Amino acid sequence: MQWPFEEYTILENLLLLTAFIIPPLFAYYVFKPLLLKFLERRSGPIEEGADIPDDEYWDD
């Protein structure tokens, strides 16, 4: 039995390889930053003093 990639030409093998590589790269480098910006915008502004440690917050 032949492997599936032995039925194709070199060009077809390269196209199949890019078809499996490009969508995850697109999702990671394009879609994920856009999604994070959208979620950041929807969450609203961060309250002032929200980034201080808990012990300093409770001392006030």
PDB file of N, CA and C in Angstrom:
ATOM      1  N   MET A   1       0.840  -1.191   0.000  1.00  0.00           N
ATOM      2  CA  MET A   1       0.000   0.000   0.000  1.00  0.00           C
ATOM      3  C   MET A   1       0.878   1.244   0.000  1.00  0.00           C
ATOM      4  N   GLN A   2       0.526   2.184  -0.850  1.00  0.00           N
ATOM      5  CA  GLN A   2       1.286   3.420  -0.938  1.00  0.00           C
ATOM      6  C   GLN A   2       0.792   4.413   0.118  1.00  0.00           C
ATOM      7  N   TRP A   3       1.726   5.265   0.546  1.00  0.00           N
ATOM      8  CA  TRP A   3       1.328   6.367   1.414  1.00  0.00           C
ATOM      9  C   TRP A   3       0.558   7.374   0.574  1.00  0.00           C
ATOM     10  N   PRO A   4      -0.354   8.134   1.160  1.00  0.00           N
ATOM     11  CA  PRO A   4      -1.142   9.101   0.372  1.00  0.00           C
ATOM     12  C   PRO A   4      -0.287  10.134  -0.347  1.00  0.00           C
ATOM     13  N   PHE A   5       0.848  10.534   0.277  1.00  0.00           N
ATOM     14  CA  PHE A   5       1.634  11.586  -0.366  1.00  0.00           C
ATOM     15  C   PHE A   5       2.414  11.064  -1.573  1.00  0.00           C
ATOM     16  N   GLU A   6       2.519   9.748  -1.737  1.00  0.00           N
ATOM     17  CA  GLU A   6       3.233   9.217  -2.896  1.00  0.00           C
ATOM     18  C   GLU A   6       2.395   9.287  -4.160  1.00  0.00           C
ATOM     19  N   GLU A   7       1.089   9.523  -4.017  1.00  0.00           N
ATOM     20  CA  GLU A   7       0.215   9.615  -5.184  1.00  0.00           C
ATOM     21  C   GLU A   7       0.295  10.983  -5.841  1.00  0.00           C
ATOM     22  N   TYR A   8       0.800  11.979  -5.127  1.00  0.00           N
ATOM     23  CA  TYR A   8       0.803  13.350  -5.614  1.00  0.00           C
ATOM     24  C   TYR A   8       2.178  13.752  -6.140  1.00  0.00           C
ATOM     25  N   THR A   9       2.169  14.829  -6.931  1.00  0.00           N
ATOM     26  CA  THR A   9       3.429  15.385  -7.407  1.00  0.00           C
ATOM     27  C   THR A   9       4.060  16.220  -6.295  1.00  0.00           C
ATOM     28  N   ILE A  10       5.270  16.672  -6.517  1.00  0.00           N
ATOM     29  CA  ILE A  10       5.950  17.502  -5.514  1.00  0.00           C
ATOM     30  C   ILE A  10       5.182  18.796  -5.272  1.00  0.00           C
ATOM     31  N   LEU A  11       4.679  19.401  -6.328  1.00  0.00           N
ATOM     32  CA  LEU A  11       3.915  20.645  -6.182  1.00  0.00           C
ATOM     33  C   LEU A  11       2.644  20.411  -5.365  1.00  0.00           C
ATOM     34  N   GLU A  12       1.952  19.321  -5.629  1.00  0.00           N
ATOM     35  CA  GLU A  12       0.741  19.027  -4.868  1.00  0.00           C
ATOM     36  C   GLU A  12       1.066  18.762  -3.397  1.00  0.00           C
ATOM     37  N   ASN A  13       2.178  18.092  -3.153  1.00  0.00           N
ATOM     38  CA  ASN A  13       2.592  17.863  -1.770  1.00  0.00           C
ATOM     39  C   ASN A  13       2.886  19.182  -1.059  1.00  0.00           C
ATOM     40  N   LEU A  14       3.544  20.121  -1.741  1.00  0.00           N
ATOM     41  CA  LEU A  14       3.822  21.422  -1.149  1.00  0.00           C
ATOM     42  C   LEU A  14       2.536  22.199  -0.885  1.00  0.00           C
ATOM     43  N   LEU A  15       1.591  22.112  -1.806  1.00  0.00           N
ATOM     44  CA  LEU A  15       0.318  22.801  -1.604  1.00  0.00           C
ATOM     45  C   LEU A  15      -0.443  22.216  -0.421  1.00  0.00           C
ATOM     46  N   LEU A  16      -0.422  20.894  -0.293  1.00  0.00           N
ATOM     47  CA  LEU A  16      -1.082  20.273   0.855  1.00  0.00           C
ATOM     48  C   LEU A  16      -0.406  20.667   2.159  1.00  0.00           C
ATOM     49  N   LEU A  17       0.911  20.720   2.129  1.00  0.00           N
ATOM     50  CA  LEU A  17       1.649  21.110   3.330  1.00  0.00           C
ATOM     51  C   LEU A  17       1.307  22.534   3.741  1.00  0.00           C
ATOM     52  N   THR A  18       1.255  23.447   2.788  1.00  0.00           N
ATOM     53  CA  THR A  18       0.896  24.833   3.109  1.00  0.00           C
ATOM     54  C   THR A  18      -0.558  24.936   3.549  1.00  0.00           C
ATOM     55  N   ALA A  19      -1.413  24.055   3.029  1.00  0.00           N
ATOM     56  CA  ALA A  19      -2.820  24.077   3.440  1.00  0.00           C
ATOM     57  C   ALA A  19      -2.958  23.680   4.904  1.00  0.00           C
ATOM     58  N   PHE A  20      -2.030  22.880   5.406  1.00  0.00           N
ATOM     59  CA  PHE A  20      -2.077  22.500   6.818  1.00  0.00           C
ATOM     60  C   PHE A  20      -1.316  23.467   7.712  1.00  0.00           C
ATOM     61  N   ILE A  21      -0.391  24.239   7.166  1.00  0.00           N
ATOM     62  CA  ILE A  21       0.427  25.133   7.975  1.00  0.00           C
ATOM     63  C   ILE A  21      -0.146  26.547   8.044  1.00  0.00           C
ATOM     64  N   ILE A  22      -0.650  27.065   6.949  1.00  0.00           N
ATOM     65  CA  ILE A  22      -1.087  28.463   6.896  1.00  0.00           C
ATOM     66  C   ILE A  22      -2.290  28.769   7.807  1.00  0.00           C
ATOM     67  N   PRO A  23      -3.329  27.956   7.863  1.00  0.00           N
ATOM     68  CA  PRO A  23      -4.465  28.330   8.743  1.00  0.00           C
ATOM     69  C   PRO A  23      -4.106  28.481  10.215  1.00  0.00           C
ATOM     70  N   PRO A  24      -3.310  27.577  10.818  1.00  0.00           N
ATOM     71  CA  PRO A  24      -2.943  27.843  12.217  1.00  0.00           C
ATOM     72  C   PRO A  24      -2.088  29.099  12.388  1.00  0.00           C
ATOM     73  N   LEU A  25      -1.192  29.353  11.450  1.00  0.00           N
ATOM     74  CA  LEU A  25      -0.385  30.568  11.532  1.00  0.00           C
ATOM     75  C   LEU A  25      -1.251  31.812  11.401  1.00  0.00           C
ATOM     76  N   PHE A  26      -2.219  31.766  10.500  1.00  0.00           N
ATOM     77  CA  PHE A  26      -3.155  32.879  10.334  1.00  0.00           C
ATOM     78  C   PHE A  26      -3.935  33.110  11.626  1.00  0.00           C
ATOM     79  N   ALA A  27      -4.408  32.019  12.225  1.00  0.00           N
ATOM     80  CA  ALA A  27      -5.182  32.147  13.454  1.00  0.00           C
ATOM     81  C   ALA A  27      -4.329  32.720  14.578  1.00  0.00           C
ATOM     82  N   TYR A  28      -3.069  32.315  14.664  1.00  0.00           N
ATOM     83  CA  TYR A  28      -2.213  32.758  15.765  1.00  0.00           C
ATOM     84  C   TYR A  28      -1.738  34.193  15.592  1.00  0.00           C
ATOM     85  N   TYR A  29      -1.335  34.558  14.383  1.00  0.00           N
ATOM     86  CA  TYR A  29      -0.733  35.877  14.179  1.00  0.00           C
ATOM     87  C   TYR A  29      -1.716  36.958  13.738  1.00  0.00           C
ATOM     88  N   VAL A  30      -2.897  36.591  13.236  1.00  0.00           N
ATOM     89  CA  VAL A  30      -3.849  37.601  12.767  1.00  0.00           C
ATOM     90  C   VAL A  30      -5.122  37.583  13.603  1.00  0.00           C
ATOM     91  N   PHE A  31      -5.750  36.429  13.713  1.00  0.00           N
ATOM     92  CA  PHE A  31      -7.042  36.359  14.379  1.00  0.00           C
ATOM     93  C   PHE A  31      -6.928  36.548  15.892  1.00  0.00           C
ATOM     94  N   LYS A  32      -5.934  35.939  16.518  1.00  0.00           N
ATOM     95  CA  LYS A  32      -5.791  36.032  17.981  1.00  0.00           C
ATOM     96  C   LYS A  32      -5.559  37.473  18.453  1.00  0.00           C
ATOM     97  N   PRO A  33      -4.632  38.252  17.847  1.00  0.00           N
ATOM     98  CA  PRO A  33      -4.491  39.646  18.298  1.00  0.00           C
ATOM     99  C   PRO A  33      -5.757  40.482  18.091  1.00  0.00           C
ATOM    100  N   LEU A  34      -6.467  40.235  16.979  1.00  0.00           N
ATOM    101  CA  LEU A  34      -7.710  40.969  16.769  1.00  0.00           C
ATOM    102  C   LEU A  34      -8.742  40.600  17.825  1.00  0.00           C
ATOM    103  N   LEU A  35      -8.822  39.323  18.163  1.00  0.00           N
ATOM    104  CA  LEU A  35      -9.754  38.884  19.184  1.00  0.00           C
ATOM    105  C   LEU A  35      -9.397  39.482  20.541  1.00  0.00           C
ATOM    106  N   LEU A  36      -8.109  39.508  20.881  1.00  0.00           N
ATOM    107  CA  LEU A  36      -7.705  40.071  22.160  1.00  0.00           C
ATOM    108  C   LEU A  36      -7.991  41.565  22.235  1.00  0.00           C
ATOM    109  N   LYS A  37      -7.802  42.289  21.123  1.00  0.00           N
ATOM    110  CA  LYS A  37      -8.129  43.728  21.113  1.00  0.00           C
ATOM    111  C   LYS A  37      -9.617  43.935  21.300  1.00  0.00           C
ATOM    112  N   PHE A  38     -10.412  43.096  20.637  1.00  0.00           N
ATOM    113  CA  PHE A  38     -11.864  43.215  20.759  1.00  0.00           C
ATOM    114  C   PHE A  38     -12.305  42.934  22.193  1.00  0.00           C
ATOM    115  N   LEU A  39     -11.749  41.894  22.813  1.00  0.00           N
ATOM    116  CA  LEU A  39     -12.125  41.569  24.189  1.00  0.00           C
ATOM    117  C   LEU A  39     -11.660  42.651  25.153  1.00  0.00           C
ATOM    118  N   GLU A  40     -10.495  43.242  24.898  1.00  0.00           N
ATOM    119  CA  GLU A  40      -9.996  44.321  25.745  1.00  0.00           C
ATOM    120  C   GLU A  40     -10.895  45.544  25.654  1.00  0.00           C
ATOM    121  N   ARG A  41     -11.355  45.844  24.450  1.00  0.00           N
ATOM    122  CA  ARG A  41     -12.218  46.998  24.255  1.00  0.00           C
ATOM    123  C   ARG A  41     -13.568  46.785  24.939  1.00  0.00           C
ATOM    124  N   ARG A  42     -14.082  45.558  24.896  1.00  0.00           N
ATOM    125  CA  ARG A  42     -15.378  45.281  25.504  1.00  0.00           C
ATOM    126  C   ARG A  42     -15.315  45.266  27.021  1.00  0.00           C
ATOM    127  N   SER A  43     -14.143  44.962  27.586  1.00  0.00           N
ATOM    128  CA  SER A  43     -14.054  44.866  29.033  1.00  0.00           C
ATOM    129  C   SER A  43     -14.075  46.240  29.703  1.00  0.00           C
ATOM    130  N   GLY A  44     -13.811  47.282  28.950  1.00  0.00           N
ATOM    131  CA  GLY A  44     -13.835  48.630  29.499  1.00  0.00           C
ATOM    132  C   GLY A  44     -12.508  49.015  30.111  1.00  0.00           C
ATOM    133  N   PRO A  45     -12.415  50.245  30.586  1.00  0.00           N
ATOM    134  CA  PRO A  45     -11.142  50.706  31.164  1.00  0.00           C
ATOM    135  C   PRO A  45     -10.851  50.015  32.496  1.00  0.00           C
ATOM    136  N   ILE A  46      -9.580  49.880  32.797  1.00  0.00           N
ATOM    137  CA  ILE A  46      -9.160  49.296  34.061  1.00  0.00           C
ATOM    138  C   ILE A  46      -9.237  50.377  35.131  1.00  0.00           C
ATOM    139  N   GLU A  47      -9.778  50.018  36.277  1.00  0.00           N
ATOM    140  CA  GLU A  47      -9.910  50.998  37.354  1.00  0.00           C
ATOM    141  C   GLU A  47      -8.542  51.403  37.883  1.00  0.00           C
ATOM    142  N   GLU A  48      -8.459  52.643  38.315  1.00  0.00           N
ATOM    143  CA  GLU A  48      -7.202  53.132  38.861  1.00  0.00           C
ATOM    144  C   GLU A  48      -6.901  52.423  40.183  1.00  0.00           C
ATOM    145  N   GLY A  49      -5.681  51.977  40.344  1.00  0.00           N
ATOM    146  CA  GLY A  49      -5.289  51.281  41.555  1.00  0.00           C
ATOM    147  C   GLY A  49      -5.544  49.788  41.515  1.00  0.00           C
ATOM    148  N   ALA A  50      -6.038  49.281  40.396  1.00  0.00           N
ATOM    149  CA  ALA A  50      -6.333  47.857  40.304  1.00  0.00           C
ATOM    150  C   ALA A  50      -5.068  47.028  40.175  1.00  0.00           C
ATOM    151  N   ASP A  51      -3.944  47.653  39.861  1.00  0.00           N
ATOM    152  CA  ASP A  51      -2.714  46.903  39.648  1.00  0.00           C
ATOM    153  C   ASP A  51      -1.796  46.902  40.870  1.00  0.00           C
ATOM    154  N   ILE A  52      -2.265  47.445  41.997  1.00  0.00           N
ATOM    155  CA  ILE A  52      -1.419  47.436  43.188  1.00  0.00           C
ATOM    156  C   ILE A  52      -1.621  46.113  43.935  1.00  0.00           C
ATOM    157  N   PRO A  53      -0.628  45.668  44.696  1.00  0.00           N
ATOM    158  CA  PRO A  53      -0.777  44.408  45.444  1.00  0.00           C
ATOM    159  C   PRO A  53      -1.896  44.491  46.481  1.00  0.00           C
ATOM    160  N   ASP A  54      -2.433  43.340  46.848  1.00  0.00           N
ATOM    161  CA  ASP A  54      -3.566  43.302  47.778  1.00  0.00           C
ATOM    162  C   ASP A  54      -3.227  43.889  49.137  1.00  0.00           C
ATOM    163  N   ASP A  55      -2.022  43.626  49.637  1.00  0.00           N
ATOM    164  CA  ASP A  55      -1.698  44.125  50.976  1.00  0.00           C
ATOM    165  C   ASP A  55      -1.679  45.656  51.020  1.00  0.00           C
ATOM    166  N   GLU A  56      -1.195  46.284  49.935  1.00  0.00           N
ATOM    167  CA  GLU A  56      -1.215  47.746  49.898  1.00  0.00           C
ATOM    168  C   GLU A  56      -2.655  48.258  49.777  1.00  0.00           C
ATOM    169  N   TYR A  57      -3.469  47.536  49.036  1.00  0.00           N
ATOM    170  CA  TYR A  57      -4.865  47.955  48.849  1.00  0.00           C
ATOM    171  C   TYR A  57      -5.599  47.917  50.184  1.00  0.00           C
ATOM    172  N   TRP A  58      -5.417  46.848  50.948  1.00  0.00           N
ATOM    173  CA  TRP A  58      -6.153  46.694  52.188  1.00  0.00           C
ATOM    174  C   TRP A  58      -5.575  47.556  53.313  1.00  0.00           C
ATOM    175  N   ASP A  59      -4.339  48.050  53.160  1.00  0.00           N
ATOM    176  CA  ASP A  59      -3.783  48.946  54.161  1.00  0.00           C
ATOM    177  C   ASP A  59      -4.474  50.312  54.150  1.00  0.00           C
ATOM    178  N   ASP A  60      -4.972  50.716  52.990  1.00  0.00           N
ATOM    179  CA  ASP A  60      -5.612  52.054  52.870  1.00  0.00           C
ATOM    180  C   ASP A  60      -6.918  52.122  53.628  1.00  0.00           C
TER     181      ASP A  60
END
